[in-house]
Amino acid sequence: MSARMRTRHFAQAKAEGRKISCLTSYDALTAAIFDEAGIDLLLVGDSAANVVLGQASTLSITTDEMLSMSRAVAGAVERAFVVADLPFGTYEEGPAQALATAVRFMKETGVHGVKLEGGVEVADTIRTLVDAGIPVVGHIGFTPQSEHTLGGYVVQGRGGAAEKLRADARAVAEAGAFAVVLEMVPADVAAQVTAELDIVTIGIGAGNATDGQVLVWTDAFGLGRGKTPSFVRRYADLGSVLLDAARAYKADVEDASFPAESESF
Ligand code: KIV
């Protein structure tokens, strides 16, 4: 296993044109597997609200729920850089509230950094966390915690809105974030932002010119039951594998072929 990923390694990757791989993870089991696969950054996303807790949006997840998942992920990796999402309502009051929340994540879970949503309007908050020694990932474009303001899952930064997106990206970078997620942004705009910024861009639904890519792991590996966004590539169909396994187990229990003698004392 190579050395633990640090923020400087992300900057080096960008400078050398090496792409950065990121996935969400919400538990120790997947974190250990993704870490072994060499995924550079694991995001304990508040998408856990949808994926793990079955909620309709990310808004309802609590700090306590995110803390326990973050602890599980951070404790399971040897190399990957682990970032936790600050939940909705735990940083919007301003830098002092954000710092108190971020400190909890850093102290109580062992994650290596935090992510928060927003551009120009959270620049002061990002600066405060960075000044406190906390690595920050920004998140602009489509920001799920604002889905009701944005009118649902809609591509951001099209046409005249591109300028606002670029200003948000600059603000996040100037505030000291080491990376920024660009979600559901036209590929040409994401390419422009990536070229303009010194910090790493991580795309999700933002084309292939960003410095890295992130996907919600259950979307990418086929464990989700709902509709998968069009920007996702499916690498596996784990839902079917699990369904077949559960059906086979049920059949073996019901016809008493499990456990066999070799599986008994
Ligand atoms: O919560 C999450 O999973 C995210 C990714 C979609 C970037 O923020």
Short mmCIF file of N, CA and C in Angstrom, two decimals, residues 141-144 146-154 156:
data_model
loop_
_atom_site.label_atom_id
_atom_site.label_comp_id
_atom_site.label_asym_id
_atom_site.label_seq_id
_atom_site.Cartn_x
_atom_site.Cartn_y
_atom_site.Cartn_z
N GLY A 141 -22.07 24.42 -8.57
CA GLY A 141 -22.88 23.86 -9.65
C GLY A 141 -24.19 23.44 -9.03
N PHE A 142 -24.64 22.21 -9.31
CA PHE A 142 -25.83 21.72 -8.60
C PHE A 142 -25.43 21.32 -7.19
N THR A 143 -26.06 21.95 -6.21
CA THR A 143 -25.76 21.68 -4.81
C THR A 143 -27.02 21.08 -4.17
N PRO A 144 -27.00 19.78 -3.89
CA PRO A 144 -28.25 19.09 -3.49
C PRO A 144 -28.92 19.68 -2.26
N SER A 146 -29.51 22.62 -1.74
CA SER A 146 -30.34 23.74 -2.19
C SER A 146 -31.31 23.29 -3.28
N GLU A 147 -31.64 22.02 -3.33
CA GLU A 147 -32.43 21.52 -4.46
C GLU A 147 -33.77 22.23 -4.59
N HIS A 148 -34.35 22.67 -3.46
CA HIS A 148 -35.67 23.31 -3.55
C HIS A 148 -35.57 24.72 -4.11
N THR A 149 -34.44 25.38 -3.88
CA THR A 149 -34.22 26.70 -4.48
C THR A 149 -33.87 26.55 -5.96
N LEU A 150 -33.09 25.51 -6.25
CA LEU A 150 -32.62 25.33 -7.64
C LEU A 150 -33.68 24.71 -8.53
N GLY A 151 -34.78 24.27 -7.93
CA GLY A 151 -35.88 23.71 -8.74
C GLY A 151 -35.63 22.27 -9.16
N GLY A 152 -34.97 21.50 -8.30
CA GLY A 152 -34.74 20.08 -8.61
C GLY A 152 -33.35 19.86 -9.18
N TYR A 153 -33.13 18.63 -9.63
CA TYR A 153 -31.82 18.24 -10.15
C TYR A 153 -31.67 18.79 -11.58
N VAL A 154 -31.13 20.01 -11.65
CA VAL A 154 -31.05 20.73 -12.93
C VAL A 154 -29.59 21.13 -13.18
N GLN A 156 -26.47 23.22 -13.91
CA GLN A 156 -26.19 24.61 -13.52
C GLN A 156 -25.04 25.16 -14.38
#
